[in-house]
mmCIF file of C-alpha atoms in Angstrom:
data_model
loop_
_atom_site.group_PDB
_atom_site.id
_atom_site.type_symbol
_atom_site.label_atom_id
_atom_site.label_comp_id
_atom_site.label_asym_id
_atom_site.label_seq_id
_atom_site.Cartn_x
_atom_site.Cartn_y
_atom_site.Cartn_z
ATOM 1 C CA MET M 1 -2.591 -24.743 9.980
ATOM 2 C CA VAL M 2 -4.959 -25.009 7.012
ATOM 3 C CA ARG M 3 -8.562 -24.282 6.305
ATOM 4 C CA ILE M 4 -10.202 -26.278 3.535
ATOM 5 C CA ALA M 5 -13.273 -24.805 1.909
ATOM 6 C CA ALA M 6 -15.089 -25.078 -1.383
ATOM 7 C CA GLY M 7 -15.272 -22.027 -3.593
ATOM 8 C CA ILE M 8 -14.080 -18.509 -2.880
ATOM 9 C CA PRO M 9 -15.351 -16.574 0.164
ATOM 10 C CA LYS M 10 -17.511 -13.636 -0.837
ATOM 11 C CA GLY M 11 -15.456 -10.501 -1.386
ATOM 12 C CA LEU M 12 -12.144 -12.353 -1.794
ATOM 13 C CA ARG M 13 -10.253 -13.050 -4.998
ATOM 14 C CA PHE M 14 -7.156 -15.078 -5.649
ATOM 15 C CA ALA M 15 -3.909 -13.107 -5.610
ATOM 16 C CA ALA M 16 -1.578 -16.100 -5.479
ATOM 17 C CA THR M 17 -1.286 -19.623 -6.832
ATOM 18 C CA PRO M 18 -2.307 -22.132 -4.156
ATOM 19 C CA ASP M 19 -0.457 -25.377 -3.560
ATOM 20 C CA ALA M 20 -2.053 -28.384 -5.213
ATOM 21 C CA MET M 21 -2.004 -32.122 -4.505
ATOM 22 C CA PRO M 22 -3.739 -35.257 -5.794
ATOM 23 C CA ILE M 23 -7.033 -36.217 -4.149
ATOM 24 C CA ALA M 24 -5.438 -39.253 -2.503
ATOM 25 C CA GLU M 25 -2.812 -37.072 -0.818
ATOM 26 C CA ALA M 26 -5.462 -34.561 0.246
ATOM 27 C CA GLU M 27 -7.480 -37.362 1.850
ATOM 28 C CA ALA M 28 -4.370 -38.647 3.633
ATOM 29 C CA LEU M 29 -3.657 -35.138 4.913
ATOM 30 C CA ALA M 30 -7.243 -34.772 6.126
ATOM 31 C CA ARG M 31 -7.005 -38.073 8.022
ATOM 32 C CA ALA M 32 -3.704 -37.046 9.583
ATOM 33 C CA LEU M 33 -5.249 -33.767 10.746
ATOM 34 C CA ALA M 34 -8.498 -35.345 11.955
ATOM 35 C CA ARG M 35 -7.220 -35.953 15.484
ATOM 36 C CA TRP M 36 -6.494 -32.260 15.963
ATOM 37 C CA GLU M 37 -9.084 -29.691 16.944
ATOM 38 C CA PRO M 38 -8.652 -25.993 16.220
ATOM 39 C CA SER M 39 -8.058 -23.936 19.336
ATOM 40 C CA ASP M 40 -9.686 -20.601 20.052
ATOM 41 C CA ASP M 41 -6.371 -18.944 19.220
ATOM 42 C CA ALA M 42 -6.312 -20.689 15.845
ATOM 43 C CA ALA M 43 -9.881 -19.635 15.087
ATOM 44 C CA LYS M 44 -9.043 -16.048 16.007
ATOM 45 C CA LEU M 45 -5.935 -16.157 13.815
ATOM 46 C CA LEU M 46 -7.953 -17.464 10.865
ATOM 47 C CA ALA M 47 -10.561 -14.748 11.412
ATOM 48 C CA ASP M 48 -7.850 -12.079 11.559
ATOM 49 C CA ARG M 49 -6.219 -13.408 8.385
ATOM 50 C CA ALA M 50 -9.585 -13.442 6.597
ATOM 51 C CA ALA M 51 -10.245 -9.862 7.734
ATOM 52 C CA ASP M 52 -6.804 -8.807 6.485
ATOM 53 C CA ALA M 53 -7.478 -10.472 3.132
ATOM 54 C CA ARG M 54 -10.829 -8.710 2.810
ATOM 55 C CA ALA M 55 -9.235 -5.378 3.712
ATOM 56 C CA GLY M 56 -6.552 -5.955 1.082
ATOM 57 C CA GLN M 57 -9.157 -6.680 -1.573
ATOM 58 C CA GLU M 58 -11.195 -3.640 -0.547
ATOM 59 C CA TYR M 59 -8.049 -1.550 -0.997
ATOM 60 C CA LEU M 60 -7.617 -2.945 -4.517
ATOM 61 C CA ASP M 61 -11.310 -2.395 -5.278
ATOM 62 C CA VAL M 62 -10.833 1.350 -4.718
ATOM 63 C CA PHE M 63 -8.386 1.246 -7.645
ATOM 64 C CA HIS M 64 -10.688 -1.009 -9.708
ATOM 65 C CA ILE M 65 -8.086 -3.804 -9.595
ATOM 66 C CA GLU M 66 -9.862 -7.152 -9.799
ATOM 67 C CA ASP M 67 -6.764 -9.333 -9.976
ATOM 68 C CA ALA M 68 -3.429 -8.180 -8.566
ATOM 69 C CA ARG M 69 -1.664 -10.929 -10.541
ATOM 70 C CA THR M 70 -2.464 -9.353 -13.896
ATOM 71 C CA TRP M 71 -2.564 -5.648 -13.004
ATOM 72 C CA ASP M 72 -0.017 -3.601 -14.935
ATOM 73 C CA PRO M 73 0.753 -0.112 -13.554
ATOM 74 C CA ASN M 74 2.171 0.953 -16.917
ATOM 75 C CA THR M 75 -1.356 0.914 -18.328
ATOM 76 C CA VAL M 76 -2.453 3.439 -15.692
ATOM 77 C CA TRP M 77 0.714 5.507 -15.941
ATOM 78 C CA SER M 78 0.470 5.844 -19.729
ATOM 79 C CA GLN M 79 -2.949 7.506 -19.423
ATOM 80 C CA LEU M 80 -1.744 10.224 -17.049
ATOM 81 C CA SER M 81 -0.337 13.539 -18.235
ATOM 82 C CA SER M 82 0.772 16.722 -16.496
ATOM 83 C CA ALA M 83 -2.526 18.306 -17.565
ATOM 84 C CA SER M 84 -4.702 15.430 -16.332
ATOM 85 C CA PRO M 85 -7.252 16.274 -13.616
ATOM 86 C CA ASP M 86 -6.296 12.978 -11.941
ATOM 87 C CA ARG M 87 -2.674 14.053 -11.475
ATOM 88 C CA LEU M 88 -1.708 14.071 -7.767
ATOM 89 C CA LYS M 89 -5.174 12.781 -6.896
ATOM 90 C CA ILE M 90 -5.480 9.525 -4.976
ATOM 91 C CA PRO M 91 -8.248 7.582 -3.250
ATOM 92 C CA LEU M 92 -7.930 7.408 0.531
ATOM 93 C CA GLY M 93 -10.727 4.936 1.165
ATOM 94 C CA ARG M 94 -14.492 4.829 1.334
ATOM 95 C CA ASN M 95 -16.928 6.963 3.276
ATOM 96 C CA PRO M 96 -18.365 4.582 5.920
ATOM 97 C CA THR M 97 -21.804 6.164 5.583
ATOM 98 C CA THR M 98 -22.218 6.519 1.823
ATOM 99 C CA GLY M 99 -19.696 3.961 0.579
ATOM 100 C CA LYS M 100 -18.357 6.513 -1.893
ATOM 101 C CA THR M 101 -14.632 6.796 -2.508
ATOM 102 C CA VAL M 102 -12.904 9.664 -0.682
ATOM 103 C CA PHE M 103 -10.104 11.356 -2.632
ATOM 104 C CA LEU M 104 -7.126 13.484 -1.642
ATOM 105 C CA ASP M 105 -6.084 15.973 -4.323
ATOM 106 C CA LEU M 106 -2.635 17.491 -3.758
ATOM 107 C CA LYS M 107 -2.768 19.928 -6.665
ATOM 108 C CA GLU M 108 -2.674 23.644 -5.958
ATOM 109 C CA ALA M 109 -6.014 25.287 -5.224
ATOM 110 C CA ALA M 110 -5.743 27.170 -8.527
ATOM 111 C CA GLU M 111 -5.786 23.778 -10.268
ATOM 112 C CA GLY M 112 -8.834 22.601 -8.357
ATOM 113 C CA GLY M 113 -6.908 20.701 -5.692
ATOM 114 C CA MET M 114 -6.630 20.897 -1.931
ATOM 115 C CA GLY M 115 -3.020 22.068 -1.909
ATOM 116 C CA PRO M 116 0.244 20.165 -1.412
ATOM 117 C CA HIS M 117 0.800 20.924 2.282
ATOM 118 C CA GLY M 118 -0.565 19.062 5.262
ATOM 119 C CA MET M 119 0.065 17.730 8.727
ATOM 120 C CA MET M 120 -1.041 14.580 10.522
ATOM 121 C CA THR M 121 -1.070 14.055 14.272
ATOM 122 C CA GLY M 122 -2.020 11.107 16.421
ATOM 123 C CA MET M 123 -1.094 9.076 19.458
ATOM 124 C CA THR M 124 1.210 6.067 19.311
ATOM 125 C CA GLY M 125 -0.621 3.184 17.681
ATOM 126 C CA SER M 126 -3.299 5.367 16.088
ATOM 127 C CA GLY M 127 -2.301 4.342 12.554
ATOM 128 C CA LYS M 128 -0.171 7.245 11.339
ATOM 129 C CA SER M 129 2.496 5.018 9.803
ATOM 130 C CA GLU M 130 -0.075 2.801 8.068
ATOM 131 C CA THR M 131 -1.846 5.863 6.688
ATOM 132 C CA LEU M 132 1.401 7.334 5.340
ATOM 133 C CA LEU M 133 2.377 3.970 3.855
ATOM 134 C CA GLN M 134 -0.971 3.672 2.098
ATOM 135 C CA PHE M 135 -0.709 7.268 0.907
ATOM 136 C CA ALA M 136 2.764 6.753 -0.599
ATOM 137 C CA LEU M 137 1.802 3.415 -2.161
ATOM 138 C CA SER M 138 -1.345 4.909 -3.699
ATOM 139 C CA MET M 139 0.652 7.767 -5.191
ATOM 140 C CA ALA M 140 3.139 5.315 -6.707
ATOM 141 C CA MET M 141 0.404 3.067 -8.081
ATOM 142 C CA LEU M 142 -1.211 5.923 -9.993
ATOM 143 C CA HIS M 143 1.812 7.992 -11.079
ATOM 144 C CA PRO M 144 4.849 7.028 -13.181
ATOM 145 C CA PRO M 145 8.273 7.592 -11.593
ATOM 146 C CA GLU M 146 8.980 10.288 -14.194
ATOM 147 C CA MET M 147 6.129 12.306 -12.685
ATOM 148 C CA LEU M 148 6.459 11.354 -9.019
ATOM 149 C CA GLN M 149 9.522 10.964 -6.806
ATOM 150 C CA LEU M 150 9.213 9.984 -3.148
ATOM 151 C CA LEU M 151 11.710 11.018 -0.482
ATOM 152 C CA LEU M 152 11.081 8.562 2.341
ATOM 153 C CA GLY M 153 12.593 9.244 5.738
ATOM 154 C CA ASP M 154 11.870 8.954 9.429
ATOM 155 C CA PHE M 155 13.496 10.178 12.619
ATOM 156 C CA LYS M 156 12.806 7.261 14.953
ATOM 157 C CA GLY M 157 14.308 4.284 13.158
ATOM 158 C CA GLU M 158 10.954 2.740 12.295
ATOM 159 C CA SER M 159 10.624 0.551 9.217
ATOM 160 C CA ALA M 160 7.142 1.532 8.016
ATOM 161 C CA PHE M 161 8.418 2.623 4.603
ATOM 162 C CA ALA M 162 10.777 -0.333 4.131
ATOM 163 C CA PRO M 163 8.331 -2.176 1.788
ATOM 164 C CA LEU M 164 8.485 0.820 -0.591
ATOM 165 C CA ALA M 165 12.275 1.056 -0.801
ATOM 166 C CA ALA M 166 12.424 -0.898 -4.074
ATOM 167 C CA LEU M 167 9.886 1.293 -5.889
ATOM 168 C CA PRO M 168 11.280 3.216 -8.871
ATOM 169 C CA HIS M 169 9.717 6.297 -7.276
ATOM 170 C CA ALA M 170 11.783 5.984 -4.075
ATOM 171 C CA ASN M 171 14.571 8.501 -4.535
ATOM 172 C CA GLY M 172 17.448 7.169 -2.432
ATOM 173 C CA GLY M 173 15.461 4.372 -0.842
ATOM 174 C CA VAL M 174 14.456 4.898 2.785
ATOM 175 C CA ILE M 175 16.579 7.033 5.111
ATOM 176 C CA SER M 176 15.910 5.906 8.672
ATOM 177 C CA ASN M 177 16.759 6.963 12.231
ATOM 178 C CA MET M 178 17.769 10.495 11.247
ATOM 179 C CA ALA M 179 17.313 11.812 14.785
ATOM 180 C CA GLU M 180 20.484 10.039 15.907
ATOM 181 C CA SER M 181 22.619 10.626 12.826
ATOM 182 C CA ALA M 182 23.686 14.039 11.564
ATOM 183 C CA HIS M 183 25.114 12.319 8.485
ATOM 184 C CA LYS M 184 21.747 10.808 7.566
ATOM 185 C CA LEU M 185 19.999 14.103 8.168
ATOM 186 C CA ASP M 186 22.491 15.857 5.877
ATOM 187 C CA ARG M 187 21.974 13.133 3.291
ATOM 188 C CA PHE M 188 18.221 13.606 3.415
ATOM 189 C CA GLU M 189 18.643 17.369 3.037
ATOM 190 C CA ASP M 190 20.907 16.841 0.018
ATOM 191 C CA ALA M 191 18.357 14.503 -1.550
ATOM 192 C CA LEU M 192 15.576 17.019 -0.960
ATOM 193 C CA ASN M 193 17.582 19.914 -2.413
ATOM 194 C CA GLY M 194 18.567 17.778 -5.389
ATOM 195 C CA GLU M 195 14.949 16.923 -6.100
ATOM 196 C CA VAL M 196 13.941 20.591 -5.857
ATOM 197 C CA ALA M 197 16.716 21.508 -8.310
ATOM 198 C CA ARG M 198 15.595 18.748 -10.689
ATOM 199 C CA ARG M 199 12.030 20.005 -10.647
ATOM 200 C CA LEU M 200 13.150 23.565 -11.333
ATOM 201 C CA ARG M 201 14.969 22.315 -14.437
ATOM 202 C CA ILE M 202 11.865 20.631 -15.814
#
């Protein structure tokens, strides 16, 4: 399924190299596809994909990333220090009324933050996993692994954090399905205690 259009839809930017072909081959492809008509399902799928692409670009816009192909996190990481007011501060999204970026600051209240503790509740399908994934990814995008280590685990065997397992910040990868494995729960506890001990040393 393809959609051929001239130019770039408003609000979208290239984040990949598209396939290319000579004009003659493109014309032959168009003729071969001419007998087919897009179904309602196809139109809905294209609309969903376009909405996903716009949402992805809006996410990057919050970080002032115009082109994901050329963005280098090391440039951001090198500007952050332990005394920086932007340490442990991440954008969560935009206020739907004002359009301004909403930030979450995990520093202690004495440092001008909101504090490092929190809790999130919600029904199944309400977006908890997506929110946590975005939160962890945002933290990793803005903080070097020397400053931020993530301990990623879940009790139900879900794979929400799987895309983050390869990050240099992911201490021990992702520990999953801990509710049914005492060994995994012990492993997660060891990883947590080890990280606490490391932080006490520094």
